[in-house]
PDB file of C-alpha atoms in Angstrom:
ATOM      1  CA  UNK R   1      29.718 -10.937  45.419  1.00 53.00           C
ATOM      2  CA  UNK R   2      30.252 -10.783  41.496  1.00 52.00           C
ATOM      3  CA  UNK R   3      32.592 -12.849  40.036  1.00 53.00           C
ATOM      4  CA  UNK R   4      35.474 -10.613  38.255  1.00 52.00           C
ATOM      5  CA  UNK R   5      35.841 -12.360  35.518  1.00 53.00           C
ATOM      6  CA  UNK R   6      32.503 -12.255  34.028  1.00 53.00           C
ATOM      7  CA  UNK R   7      32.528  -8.795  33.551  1.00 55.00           C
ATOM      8  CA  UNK R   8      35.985  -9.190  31.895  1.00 57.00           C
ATOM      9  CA  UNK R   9      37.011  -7.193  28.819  1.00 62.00           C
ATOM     10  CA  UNK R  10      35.796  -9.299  26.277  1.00 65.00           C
ATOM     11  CA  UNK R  11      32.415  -8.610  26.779  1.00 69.00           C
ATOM     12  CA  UNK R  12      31.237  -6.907  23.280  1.00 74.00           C
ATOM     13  CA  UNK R  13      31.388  -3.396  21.159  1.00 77.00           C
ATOM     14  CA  UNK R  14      31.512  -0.169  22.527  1.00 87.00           C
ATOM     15  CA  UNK R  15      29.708   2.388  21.802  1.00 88.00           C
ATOM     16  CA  UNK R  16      32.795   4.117  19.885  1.00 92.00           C
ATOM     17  CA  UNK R  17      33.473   1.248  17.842  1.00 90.00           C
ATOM     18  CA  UNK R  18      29.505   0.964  17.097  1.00 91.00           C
ATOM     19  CA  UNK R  19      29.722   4.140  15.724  1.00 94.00           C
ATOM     20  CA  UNK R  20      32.673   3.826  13.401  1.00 94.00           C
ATOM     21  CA  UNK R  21      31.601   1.125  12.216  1.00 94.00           C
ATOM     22  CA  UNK R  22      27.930   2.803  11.457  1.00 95.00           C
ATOM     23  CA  UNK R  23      29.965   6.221   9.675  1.00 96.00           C
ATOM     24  CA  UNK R  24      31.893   3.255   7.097  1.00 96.00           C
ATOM     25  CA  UNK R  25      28.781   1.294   6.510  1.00 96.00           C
ATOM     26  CA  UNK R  26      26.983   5.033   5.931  1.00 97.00           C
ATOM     27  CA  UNK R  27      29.843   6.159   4.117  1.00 96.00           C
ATOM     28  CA  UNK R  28      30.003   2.726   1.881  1.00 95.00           C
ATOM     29  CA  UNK R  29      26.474   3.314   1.380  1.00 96.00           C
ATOM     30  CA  UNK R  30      26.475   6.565   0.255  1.00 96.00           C
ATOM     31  CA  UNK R  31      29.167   5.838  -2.395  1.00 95.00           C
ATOM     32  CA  UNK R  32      26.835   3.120  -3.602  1.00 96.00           C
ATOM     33  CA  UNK R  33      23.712   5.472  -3.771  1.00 96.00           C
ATOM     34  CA  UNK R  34      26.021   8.054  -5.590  1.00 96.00           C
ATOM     35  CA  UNK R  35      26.382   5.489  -8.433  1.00 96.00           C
ATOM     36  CA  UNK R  36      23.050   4.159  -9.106  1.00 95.00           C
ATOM     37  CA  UNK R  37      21.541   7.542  -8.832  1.00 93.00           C
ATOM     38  CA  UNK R  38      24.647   8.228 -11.996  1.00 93.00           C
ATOM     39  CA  UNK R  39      23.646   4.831 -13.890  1.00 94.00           C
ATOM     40  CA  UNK R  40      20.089   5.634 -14.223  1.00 90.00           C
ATOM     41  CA  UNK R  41      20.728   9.487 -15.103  1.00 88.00           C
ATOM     42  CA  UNK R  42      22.966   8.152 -17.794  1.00 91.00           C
ATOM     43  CA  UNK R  43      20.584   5.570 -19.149  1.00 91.00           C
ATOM     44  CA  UNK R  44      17.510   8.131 -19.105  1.00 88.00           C
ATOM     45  CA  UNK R  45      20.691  10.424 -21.261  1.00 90.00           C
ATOM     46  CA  UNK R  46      21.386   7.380 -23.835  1.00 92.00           C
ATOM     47  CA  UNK R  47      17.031   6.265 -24.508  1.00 92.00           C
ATOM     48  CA  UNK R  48      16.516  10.063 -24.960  1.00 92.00           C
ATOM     49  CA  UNK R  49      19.237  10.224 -27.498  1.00 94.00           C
ATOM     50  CA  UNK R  50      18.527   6.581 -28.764  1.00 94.00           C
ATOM     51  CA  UNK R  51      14.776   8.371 -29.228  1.00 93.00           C
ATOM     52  CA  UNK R  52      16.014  11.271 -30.844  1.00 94.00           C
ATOM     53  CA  UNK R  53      17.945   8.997 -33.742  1.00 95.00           C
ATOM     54  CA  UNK R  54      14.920   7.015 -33.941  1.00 94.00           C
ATOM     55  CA  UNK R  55      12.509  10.179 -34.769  1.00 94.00           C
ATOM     56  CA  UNK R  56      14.782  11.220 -37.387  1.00 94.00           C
ATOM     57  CA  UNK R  57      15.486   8.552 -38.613  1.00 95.00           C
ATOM     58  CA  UNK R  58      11.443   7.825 -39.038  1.00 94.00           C
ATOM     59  CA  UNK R  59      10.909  11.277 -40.412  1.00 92.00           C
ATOM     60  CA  UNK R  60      13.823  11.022 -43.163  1.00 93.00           C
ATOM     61  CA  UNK R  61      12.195   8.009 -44.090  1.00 93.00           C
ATOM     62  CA  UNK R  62       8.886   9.932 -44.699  1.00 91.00           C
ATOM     63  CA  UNK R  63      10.695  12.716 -46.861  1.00 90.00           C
ATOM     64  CA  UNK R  64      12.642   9.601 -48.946  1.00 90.00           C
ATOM     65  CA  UNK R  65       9.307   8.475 -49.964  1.00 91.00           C
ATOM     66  CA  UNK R  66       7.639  11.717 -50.874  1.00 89.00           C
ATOM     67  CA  UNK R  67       7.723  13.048 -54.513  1.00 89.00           C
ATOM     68  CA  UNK R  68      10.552  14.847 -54.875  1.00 86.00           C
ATOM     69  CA  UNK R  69       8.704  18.211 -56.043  1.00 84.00           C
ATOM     70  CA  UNK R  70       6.886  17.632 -52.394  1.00 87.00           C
ATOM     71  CA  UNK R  71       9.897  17.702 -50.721  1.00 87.00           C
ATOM     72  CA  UNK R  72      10.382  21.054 -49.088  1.00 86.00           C
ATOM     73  CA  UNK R  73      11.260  22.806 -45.660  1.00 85.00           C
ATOM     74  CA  UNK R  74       8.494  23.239 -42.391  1.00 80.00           C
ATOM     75  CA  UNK R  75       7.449  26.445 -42.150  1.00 76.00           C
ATOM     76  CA  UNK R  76       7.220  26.131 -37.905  1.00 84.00           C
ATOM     77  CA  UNK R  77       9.187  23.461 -36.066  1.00 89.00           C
ATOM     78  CA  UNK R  78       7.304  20.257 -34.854  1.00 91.00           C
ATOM     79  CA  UNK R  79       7.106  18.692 -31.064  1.00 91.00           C
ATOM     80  CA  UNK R  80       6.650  15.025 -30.672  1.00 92.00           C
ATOM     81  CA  UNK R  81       6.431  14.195 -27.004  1.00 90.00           C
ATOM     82  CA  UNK R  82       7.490  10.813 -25.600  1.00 88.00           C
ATOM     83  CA  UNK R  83       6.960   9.866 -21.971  1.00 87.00           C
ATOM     84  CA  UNK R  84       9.408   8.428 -19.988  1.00 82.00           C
ATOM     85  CA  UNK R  85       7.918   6.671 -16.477  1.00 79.00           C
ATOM     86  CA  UNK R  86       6.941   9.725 -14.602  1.00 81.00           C
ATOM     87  CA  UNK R  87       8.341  12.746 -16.457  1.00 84.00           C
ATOM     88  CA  UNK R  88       7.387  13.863 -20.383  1.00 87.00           C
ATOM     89  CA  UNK R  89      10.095  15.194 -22.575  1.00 90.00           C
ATOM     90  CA  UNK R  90       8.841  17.562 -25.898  1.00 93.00           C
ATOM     91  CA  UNK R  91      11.690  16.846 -28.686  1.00 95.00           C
ATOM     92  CA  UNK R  92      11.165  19.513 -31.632  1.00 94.00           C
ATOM     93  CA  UNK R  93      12.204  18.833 -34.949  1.00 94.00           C
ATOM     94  CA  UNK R  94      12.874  21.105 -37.795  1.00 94.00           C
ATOM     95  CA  UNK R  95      13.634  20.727 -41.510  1.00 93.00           C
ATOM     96  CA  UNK R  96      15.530  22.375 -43.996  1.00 92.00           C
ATOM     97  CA  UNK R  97      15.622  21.921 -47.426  1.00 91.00           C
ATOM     98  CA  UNK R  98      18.277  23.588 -50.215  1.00 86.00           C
ATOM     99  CA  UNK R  99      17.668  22.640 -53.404  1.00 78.00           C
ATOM    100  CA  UNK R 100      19.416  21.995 -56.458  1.00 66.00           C
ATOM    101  CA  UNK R 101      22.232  20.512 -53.847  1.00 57.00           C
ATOM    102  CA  UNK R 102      24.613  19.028 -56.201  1.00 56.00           C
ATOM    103  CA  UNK R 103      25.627  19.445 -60.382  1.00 56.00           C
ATOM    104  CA  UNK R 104      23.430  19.130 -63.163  1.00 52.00           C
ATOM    105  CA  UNK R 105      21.130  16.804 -61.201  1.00 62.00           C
ATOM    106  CA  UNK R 106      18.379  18.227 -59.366  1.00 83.00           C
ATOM    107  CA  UNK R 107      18.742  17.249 -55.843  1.00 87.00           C
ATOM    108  CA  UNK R 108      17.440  18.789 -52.450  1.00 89.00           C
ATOM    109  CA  UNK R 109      20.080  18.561 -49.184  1.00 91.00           C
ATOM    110  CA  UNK R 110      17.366  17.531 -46.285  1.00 92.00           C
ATOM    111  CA  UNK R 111      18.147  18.243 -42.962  1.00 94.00           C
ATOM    112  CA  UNK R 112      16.346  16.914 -40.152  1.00 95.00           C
ATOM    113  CA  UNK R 113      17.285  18.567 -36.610  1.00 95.00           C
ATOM    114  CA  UNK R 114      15.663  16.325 -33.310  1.00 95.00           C
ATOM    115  CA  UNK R 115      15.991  18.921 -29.695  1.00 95.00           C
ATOM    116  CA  UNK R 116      15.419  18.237 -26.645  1.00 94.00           C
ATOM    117  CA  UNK R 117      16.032  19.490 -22.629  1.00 92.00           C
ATOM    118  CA  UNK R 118      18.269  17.569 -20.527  1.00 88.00           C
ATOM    119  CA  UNK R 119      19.953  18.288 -17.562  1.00 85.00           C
ATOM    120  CA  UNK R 120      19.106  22.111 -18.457  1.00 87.00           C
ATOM    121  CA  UNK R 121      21.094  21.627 -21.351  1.00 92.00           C
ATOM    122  CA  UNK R 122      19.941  21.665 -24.985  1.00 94.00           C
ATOM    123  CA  UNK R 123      20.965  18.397 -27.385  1.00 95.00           C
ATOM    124  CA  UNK R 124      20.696  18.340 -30.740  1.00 96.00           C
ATOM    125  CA  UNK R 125      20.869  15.267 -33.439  1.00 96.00           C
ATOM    126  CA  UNK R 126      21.246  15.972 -36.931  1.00 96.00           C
ATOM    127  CA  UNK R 127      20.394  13.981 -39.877  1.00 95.00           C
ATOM    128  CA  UNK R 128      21.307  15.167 -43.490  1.00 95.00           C
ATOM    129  CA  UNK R 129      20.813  13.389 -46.910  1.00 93.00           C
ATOM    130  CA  UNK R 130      20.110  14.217 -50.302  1.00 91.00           C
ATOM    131  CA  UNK R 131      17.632  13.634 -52.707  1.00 89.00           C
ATOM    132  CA  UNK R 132      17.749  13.213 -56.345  1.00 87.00           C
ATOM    133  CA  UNK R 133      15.244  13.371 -59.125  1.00 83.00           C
ATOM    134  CA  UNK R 134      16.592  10.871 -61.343  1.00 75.00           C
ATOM    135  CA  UNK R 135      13.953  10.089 -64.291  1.00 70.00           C
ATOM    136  CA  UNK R 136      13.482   6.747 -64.748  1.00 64.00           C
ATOM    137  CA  UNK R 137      14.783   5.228 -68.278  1.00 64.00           C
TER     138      UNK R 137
END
């Protein structure tokens, strides 16, 4: 004969308590999962937009440079494509120019515009200066 008390009650998990304790672990898990998938969607967000500034700020550069009587708006908006790991996003950037912005100085208002797609939503980043043709003394 078996001895009773080596099949006694304290003899492990059941199969209940091995499967709450696998739905909390999932559960835990899934939480987890939630929030990197949300960190890296909102640091793919912040380099697009960190991009965006950086192309406008590069092309208002360009137009600061320029003479002003070159100075004037794109005829068709432009695409500059950047690649990010797998996936390539187009941003498309348009200019307008109004002249004779301010006074008795000629001066041209430039306004740079960066777009691009994310999310299925449309952002935008503007960037506006003006210009002044100040002869030199």
């Amino acid at each position: 004969m078996f001895p009773v008390a080596a099949y006694g009650k304290n003899r492990g998990f059941t199969l209940i308590e091995f499967c709450v304790s696998v739905l909390i672990l999932s559960v835990g898990l899934l939480a987890l999962l939630n929030t990197v998938n949300l960190s890296i969607s909102q640091n793919a967000t912040t380099k697009m937009r960190n991009d965006a500034v950086l192309i406008a700020d590069e092309m208002m550069s360009r137009e600061r440079v320029k003479p002003f009587d070159q100075i004037s708006s794109y005829t068709t908006p432009r695409t500059r494509s950047m690649n990010y790991g797998l996936t390539v996003k187009n941003f498309t950037i348009a200019k307008q120019v109004d002249g004779n912005a301010g006074g008795t100085v000629a001066s041209k208002r430039v306004q740079l515009t960066v777009s691009w797609q994310d999310k299925a939503a449309t952002k935008n980043h503007y960037l506006t200066t003006i210009i002044s043709n100040v002869p030199a003394n």
